[in-house]
Coordinates of C-alpha atoms in Angstrom, one line a residue:
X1 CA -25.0 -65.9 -33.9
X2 CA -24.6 -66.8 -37.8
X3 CA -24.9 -69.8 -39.5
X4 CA -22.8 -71.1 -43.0
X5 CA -24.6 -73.0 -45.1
X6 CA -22.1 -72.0 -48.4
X7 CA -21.3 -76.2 -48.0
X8 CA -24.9 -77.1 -49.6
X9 CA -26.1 -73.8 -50.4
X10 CA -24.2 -74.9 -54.2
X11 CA -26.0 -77.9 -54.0
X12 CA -29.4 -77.4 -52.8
X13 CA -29.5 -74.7 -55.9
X14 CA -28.5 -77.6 -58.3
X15 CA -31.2 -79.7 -57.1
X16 CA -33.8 -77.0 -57.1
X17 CA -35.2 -78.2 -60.5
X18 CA -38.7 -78.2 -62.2
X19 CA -40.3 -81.4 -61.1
X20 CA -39.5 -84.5 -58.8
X21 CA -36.0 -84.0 -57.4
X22 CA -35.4 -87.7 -57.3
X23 CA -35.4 -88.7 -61.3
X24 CA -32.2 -87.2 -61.2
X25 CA -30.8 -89.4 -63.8
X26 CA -34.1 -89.4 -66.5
X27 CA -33.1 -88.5 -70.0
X28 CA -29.3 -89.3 -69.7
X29 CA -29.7 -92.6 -72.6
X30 CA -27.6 -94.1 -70.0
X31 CA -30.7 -96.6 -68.9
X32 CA -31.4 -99.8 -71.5
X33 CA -34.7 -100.2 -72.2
X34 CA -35.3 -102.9 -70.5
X35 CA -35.0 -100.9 -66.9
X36 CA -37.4 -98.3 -65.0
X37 CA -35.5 -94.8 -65.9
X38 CA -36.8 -93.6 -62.6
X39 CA -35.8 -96.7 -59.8
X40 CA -33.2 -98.7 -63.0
X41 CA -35.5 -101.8 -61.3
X42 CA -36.2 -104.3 -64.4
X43 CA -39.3 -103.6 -66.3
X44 CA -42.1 -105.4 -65.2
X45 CA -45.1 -104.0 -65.4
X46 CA -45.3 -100.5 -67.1
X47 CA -47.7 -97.6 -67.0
X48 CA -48.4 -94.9 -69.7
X49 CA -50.1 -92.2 -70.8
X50 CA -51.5 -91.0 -74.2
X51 CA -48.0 -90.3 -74.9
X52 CA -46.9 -93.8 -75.2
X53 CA -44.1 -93.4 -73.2
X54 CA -43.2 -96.8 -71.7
X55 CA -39.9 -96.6 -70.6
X56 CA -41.5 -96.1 -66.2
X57 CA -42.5 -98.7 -64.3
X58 CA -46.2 -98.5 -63.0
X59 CA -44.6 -98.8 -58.9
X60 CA -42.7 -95.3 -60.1
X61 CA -45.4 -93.4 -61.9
X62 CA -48.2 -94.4 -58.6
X63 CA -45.8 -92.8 -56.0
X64 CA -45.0 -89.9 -58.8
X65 CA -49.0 -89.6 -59.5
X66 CA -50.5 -90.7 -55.5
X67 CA -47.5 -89.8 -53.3
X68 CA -46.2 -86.8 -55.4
X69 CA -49.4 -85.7 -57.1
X70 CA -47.2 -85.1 -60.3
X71 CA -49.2 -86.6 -63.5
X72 CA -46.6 -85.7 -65.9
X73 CA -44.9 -87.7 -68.0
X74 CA -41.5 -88.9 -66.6
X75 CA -40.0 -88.2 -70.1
X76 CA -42.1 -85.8 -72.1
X77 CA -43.1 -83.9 -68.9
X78 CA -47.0 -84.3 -70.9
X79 CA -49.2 -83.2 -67.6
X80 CA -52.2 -84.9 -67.0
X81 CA -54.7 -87.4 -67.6
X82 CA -54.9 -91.3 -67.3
X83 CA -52.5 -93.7 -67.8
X84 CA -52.5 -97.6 -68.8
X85 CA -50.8 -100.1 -66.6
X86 CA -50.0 -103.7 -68.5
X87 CA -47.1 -106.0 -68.6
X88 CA -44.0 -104.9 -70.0
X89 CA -43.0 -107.5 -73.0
X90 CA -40.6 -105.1 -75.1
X91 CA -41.9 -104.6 -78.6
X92 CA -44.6 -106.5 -77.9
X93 CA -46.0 -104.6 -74.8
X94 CA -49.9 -104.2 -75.5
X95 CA -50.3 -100.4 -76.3
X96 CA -53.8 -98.9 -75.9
X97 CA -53.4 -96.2 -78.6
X98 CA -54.1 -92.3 -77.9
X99 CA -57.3 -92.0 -79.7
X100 CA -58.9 -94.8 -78.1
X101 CA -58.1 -93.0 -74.2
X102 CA -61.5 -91.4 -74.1
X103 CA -63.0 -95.1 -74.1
X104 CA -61.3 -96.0 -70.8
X105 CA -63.8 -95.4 -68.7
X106 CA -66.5 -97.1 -70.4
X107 CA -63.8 -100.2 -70.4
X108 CA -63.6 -100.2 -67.3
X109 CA -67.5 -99.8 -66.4
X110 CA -68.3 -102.7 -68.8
X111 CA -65.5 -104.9 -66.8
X112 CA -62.4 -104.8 -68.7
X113 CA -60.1 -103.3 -67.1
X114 CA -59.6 -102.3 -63.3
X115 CA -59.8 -98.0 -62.6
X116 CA -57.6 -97.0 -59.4
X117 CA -59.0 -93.7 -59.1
X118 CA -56.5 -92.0 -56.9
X119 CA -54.1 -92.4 -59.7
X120 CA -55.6 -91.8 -62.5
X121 CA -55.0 -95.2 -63.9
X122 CA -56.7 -98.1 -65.5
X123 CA -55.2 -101.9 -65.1
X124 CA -55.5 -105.0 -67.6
X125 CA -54.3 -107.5 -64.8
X126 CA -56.7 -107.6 -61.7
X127 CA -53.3 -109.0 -59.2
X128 CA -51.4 -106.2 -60.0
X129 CA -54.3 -103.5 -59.9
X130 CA -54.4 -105.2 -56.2
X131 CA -51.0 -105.1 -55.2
X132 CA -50.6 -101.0 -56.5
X133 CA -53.8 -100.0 -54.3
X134 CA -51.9 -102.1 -51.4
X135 CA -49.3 -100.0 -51.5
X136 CA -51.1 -97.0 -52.0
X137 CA -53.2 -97.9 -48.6
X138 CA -52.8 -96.5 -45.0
X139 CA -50.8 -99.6 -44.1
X140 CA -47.5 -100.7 -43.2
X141 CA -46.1 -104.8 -42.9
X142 CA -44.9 -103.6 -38.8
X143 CA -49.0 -104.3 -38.3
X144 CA -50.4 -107.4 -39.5
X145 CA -53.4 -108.8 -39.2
X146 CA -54.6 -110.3 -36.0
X147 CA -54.0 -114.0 -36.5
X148 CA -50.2 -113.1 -37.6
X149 CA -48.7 -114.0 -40.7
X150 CA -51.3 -111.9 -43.3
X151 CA -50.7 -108.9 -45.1
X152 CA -50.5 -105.7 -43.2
X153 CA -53.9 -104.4 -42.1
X154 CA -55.3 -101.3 -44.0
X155 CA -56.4 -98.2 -41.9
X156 CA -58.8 -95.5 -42.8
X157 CA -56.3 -92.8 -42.4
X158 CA -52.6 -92.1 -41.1
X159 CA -53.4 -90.3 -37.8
X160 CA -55.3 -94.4 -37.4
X161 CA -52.1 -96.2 -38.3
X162 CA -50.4 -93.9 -36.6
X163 CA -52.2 -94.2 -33.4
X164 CA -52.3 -98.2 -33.6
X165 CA -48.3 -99.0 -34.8
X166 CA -47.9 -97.1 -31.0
X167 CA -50.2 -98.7 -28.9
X168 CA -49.3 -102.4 -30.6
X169 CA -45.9 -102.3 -31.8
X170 CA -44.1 -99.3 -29.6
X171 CA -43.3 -97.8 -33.0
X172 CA -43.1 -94.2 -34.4
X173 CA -42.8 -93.0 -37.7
X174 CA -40.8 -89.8 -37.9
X175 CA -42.7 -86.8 -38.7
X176 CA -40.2 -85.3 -40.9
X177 CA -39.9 -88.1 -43.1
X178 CA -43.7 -88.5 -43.2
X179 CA -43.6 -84.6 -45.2
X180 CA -40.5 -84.6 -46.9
X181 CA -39.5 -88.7 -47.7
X182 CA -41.2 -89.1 -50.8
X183 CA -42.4 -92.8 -50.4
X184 CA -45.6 -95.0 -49.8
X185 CA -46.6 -95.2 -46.2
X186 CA -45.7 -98.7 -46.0
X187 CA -42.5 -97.8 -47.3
X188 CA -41.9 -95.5 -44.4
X189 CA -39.3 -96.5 -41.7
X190 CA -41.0 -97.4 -38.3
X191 CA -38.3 -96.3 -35.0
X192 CA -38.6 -97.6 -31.4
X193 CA -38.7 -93.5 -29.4
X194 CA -34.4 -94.7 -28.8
X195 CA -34.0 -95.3 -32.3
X196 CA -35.7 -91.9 -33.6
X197 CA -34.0 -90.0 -31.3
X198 CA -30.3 -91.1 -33.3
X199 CA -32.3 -90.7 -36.4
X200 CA -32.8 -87.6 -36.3
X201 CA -29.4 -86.5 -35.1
X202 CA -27.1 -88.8 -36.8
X203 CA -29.3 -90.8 -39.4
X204 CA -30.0 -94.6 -39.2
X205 CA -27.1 -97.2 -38.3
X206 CA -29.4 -99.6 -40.7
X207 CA -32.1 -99.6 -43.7
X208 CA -33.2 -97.9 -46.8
X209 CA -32.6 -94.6 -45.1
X210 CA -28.4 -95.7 -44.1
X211 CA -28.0 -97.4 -47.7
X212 CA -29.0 -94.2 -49.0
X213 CA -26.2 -92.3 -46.8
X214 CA -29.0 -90.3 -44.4
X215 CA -26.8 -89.0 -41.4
X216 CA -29.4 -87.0 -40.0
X217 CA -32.2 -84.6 -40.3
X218 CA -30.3 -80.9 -40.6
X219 CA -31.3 -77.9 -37.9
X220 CA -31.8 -74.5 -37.8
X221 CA -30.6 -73.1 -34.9
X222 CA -32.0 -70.1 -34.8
X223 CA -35.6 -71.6 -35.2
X224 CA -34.6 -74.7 -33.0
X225 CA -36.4 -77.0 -35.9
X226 CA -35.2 -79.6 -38.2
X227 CA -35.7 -80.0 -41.5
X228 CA -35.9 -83.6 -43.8
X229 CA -32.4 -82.3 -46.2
X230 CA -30.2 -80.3 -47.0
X231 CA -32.5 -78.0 -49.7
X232 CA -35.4 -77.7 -47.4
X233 CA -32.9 -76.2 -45.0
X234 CA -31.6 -73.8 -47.6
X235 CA -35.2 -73.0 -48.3
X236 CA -35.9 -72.3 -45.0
X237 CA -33.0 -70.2 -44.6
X238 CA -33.5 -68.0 -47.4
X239 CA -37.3 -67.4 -47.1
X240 CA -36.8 -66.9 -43.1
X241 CA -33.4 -65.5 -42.2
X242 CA -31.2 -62.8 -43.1
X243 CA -28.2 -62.6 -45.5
X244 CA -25.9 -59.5 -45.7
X245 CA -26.3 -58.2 -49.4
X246 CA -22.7 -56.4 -49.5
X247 CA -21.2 -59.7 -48.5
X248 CA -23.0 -61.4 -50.7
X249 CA -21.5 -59.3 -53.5
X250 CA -18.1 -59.9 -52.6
X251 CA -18.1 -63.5 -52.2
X252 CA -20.9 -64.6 -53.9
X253 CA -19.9 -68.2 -52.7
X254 CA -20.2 -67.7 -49.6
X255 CA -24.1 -67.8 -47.8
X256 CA -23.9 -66.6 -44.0
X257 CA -27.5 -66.0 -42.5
X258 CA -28.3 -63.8 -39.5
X259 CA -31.4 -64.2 -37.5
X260 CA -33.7 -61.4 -38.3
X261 CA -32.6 -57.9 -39.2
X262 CA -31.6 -56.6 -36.0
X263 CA -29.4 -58.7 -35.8
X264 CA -27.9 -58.3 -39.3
X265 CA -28.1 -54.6 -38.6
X266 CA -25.1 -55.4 -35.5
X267 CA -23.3 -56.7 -38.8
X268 CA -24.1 -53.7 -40.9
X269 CA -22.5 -51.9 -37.8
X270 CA -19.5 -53.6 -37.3
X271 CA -18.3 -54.6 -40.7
X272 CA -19.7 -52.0 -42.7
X273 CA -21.3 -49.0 -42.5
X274 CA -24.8 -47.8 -42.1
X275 CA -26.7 -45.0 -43.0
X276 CA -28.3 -43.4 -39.6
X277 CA -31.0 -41.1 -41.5
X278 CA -34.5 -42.0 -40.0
X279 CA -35.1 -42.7 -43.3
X280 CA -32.5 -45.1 -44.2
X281 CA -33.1 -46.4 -40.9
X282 CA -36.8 -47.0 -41.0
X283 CA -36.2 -48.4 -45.1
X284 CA -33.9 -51.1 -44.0
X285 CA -30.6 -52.7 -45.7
X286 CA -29.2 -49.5 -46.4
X287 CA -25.4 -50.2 -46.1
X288 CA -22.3 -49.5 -47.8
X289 CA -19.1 -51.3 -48.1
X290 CA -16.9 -48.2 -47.7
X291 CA -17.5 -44.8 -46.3

């Protein structure tokens, strides 16, 4: 048994980038400046850092900082440290200057603004401060609270919510999405155990996941496991399985993987030829195209 992946093996290698593969379209000029770079959502509120850069909206840079745990800078790629989060009003958005960064903390302790610690940022508005930790929370709007018609009930962990949206709603998140969809819990999509099941195998019929063109988590068939896309697949593929080097060099296009080495050694065997020294034999991938 081999598997093809040389239809996204192109692909997944494009996306393979430094940093967060879905700001795919940052840095092109193509966004006005009154729109997120990362979601092209209208500018509400915006968060930055010491930078300056205001050009994300603080929704982007929590999951980037909370769901990601990426602190850089979406457009100077400047790592670390806090950021500001205040309403965006063009050239007149208020701009807490670099200097004055070290005397966030002692803002906040003397009651001026609002410190969300698990992203690293500090709020001038105490409604939105609330709504960002909301959506940060183990919490998700399937569960609401007892007497119906609240906002969704916060949970001390996932394995809680997890364990609750079951035993109440008949719900399940999928666990593939929960590692590789990079999105607030409450953003995650919630399946009856029918529904999953075709989620998995041929993507959703409706939802973020179907607008976004999902048609299913891909397998490995050798290792009878899926995997969230198409690049974690290729990963997996290249860090697990086995590719024929001489191939390779002759159609470098093409990426055929065997299962483990004796089974690319059957290849070796048939479509090439092996060197049968104990030596060779015992070092591995020892082939030749030709005799």
């Amino acid at each position: 048994l081999i598997i093809d992946l040389s239809h996204i093996a192109s692909n997944s290698q494009a996306l393979r980038q430094d940093g967060p593969q879905w700001l795919g379209f940052v840095g092109t000029g193509a966004m006005s400046d009154d729109f997120c770079v990362v979601c092209a959502e209208p500018l509400e509120w915006v968060a930055y850092g010491a930078c300056g850069h205001k050009e994300t909206c603080s929704k982007c840079v929590a999951r980037l900082r909370v769901v990601l745990e990426d602190t850089r800078c979406v457009l100077c790629q400047q790592s670390g440290g806090a950021v500001v989060v205040t309403r965006f009003s063009g050239a007149y958005t208020a701009t807490v200057p670099a200097a004055e960064f070290p005397q966030l903390e002692a803002r906040a302790k003397h009651g001026d603004l609002k410190y969300f610690k698990a992203a690293d940022a500090y709020f001038d508005d105490e409604q939105h401060y609330n709504t960002i930790r909301e959506m940060c929370s183990f919490a998700h709007p399937a569960i609401s609270q007892p007497e119906g018609g609240g906002p969704a009930r916060k949970f001390r962990s996932l394995k809680e919510l997890r364990r609750t949206l079951e035993s109440e709603q008949g719900l399940h998140f999928c666990a593939i999405c929960l590692a590789g969809r990079k999105v607030f819990i409450s953003e995650q999509v919630a399946y009856t155990k029918a529904d999953l099941a075709v989620h998995t195998k041929s993507g959703d019929v409706t939802g973020p996941m179907a607008e976004a063109g999902f048609k299913g988590h891909p397998f490995c068939t050798f290792c009878r496991k899926a995997f969230y896309g198409d690049n974690e697949l290729f990963a997996h593929m290249q860090s697990t399985h086995e590719q024929c080097f001489l191939c390779r060099r002759a159609q470098p296009d093409k990426y055929v993987y065997y299962r483990d080495y004796t089974e690319l050694e059957g290849h070796f065997r048939n479509e090439h030829y092996i060197c049968d020294h104990p030596q060779c034999l015992e070092a591995r991938f020892v082939g030749f195209s030709n005799e």
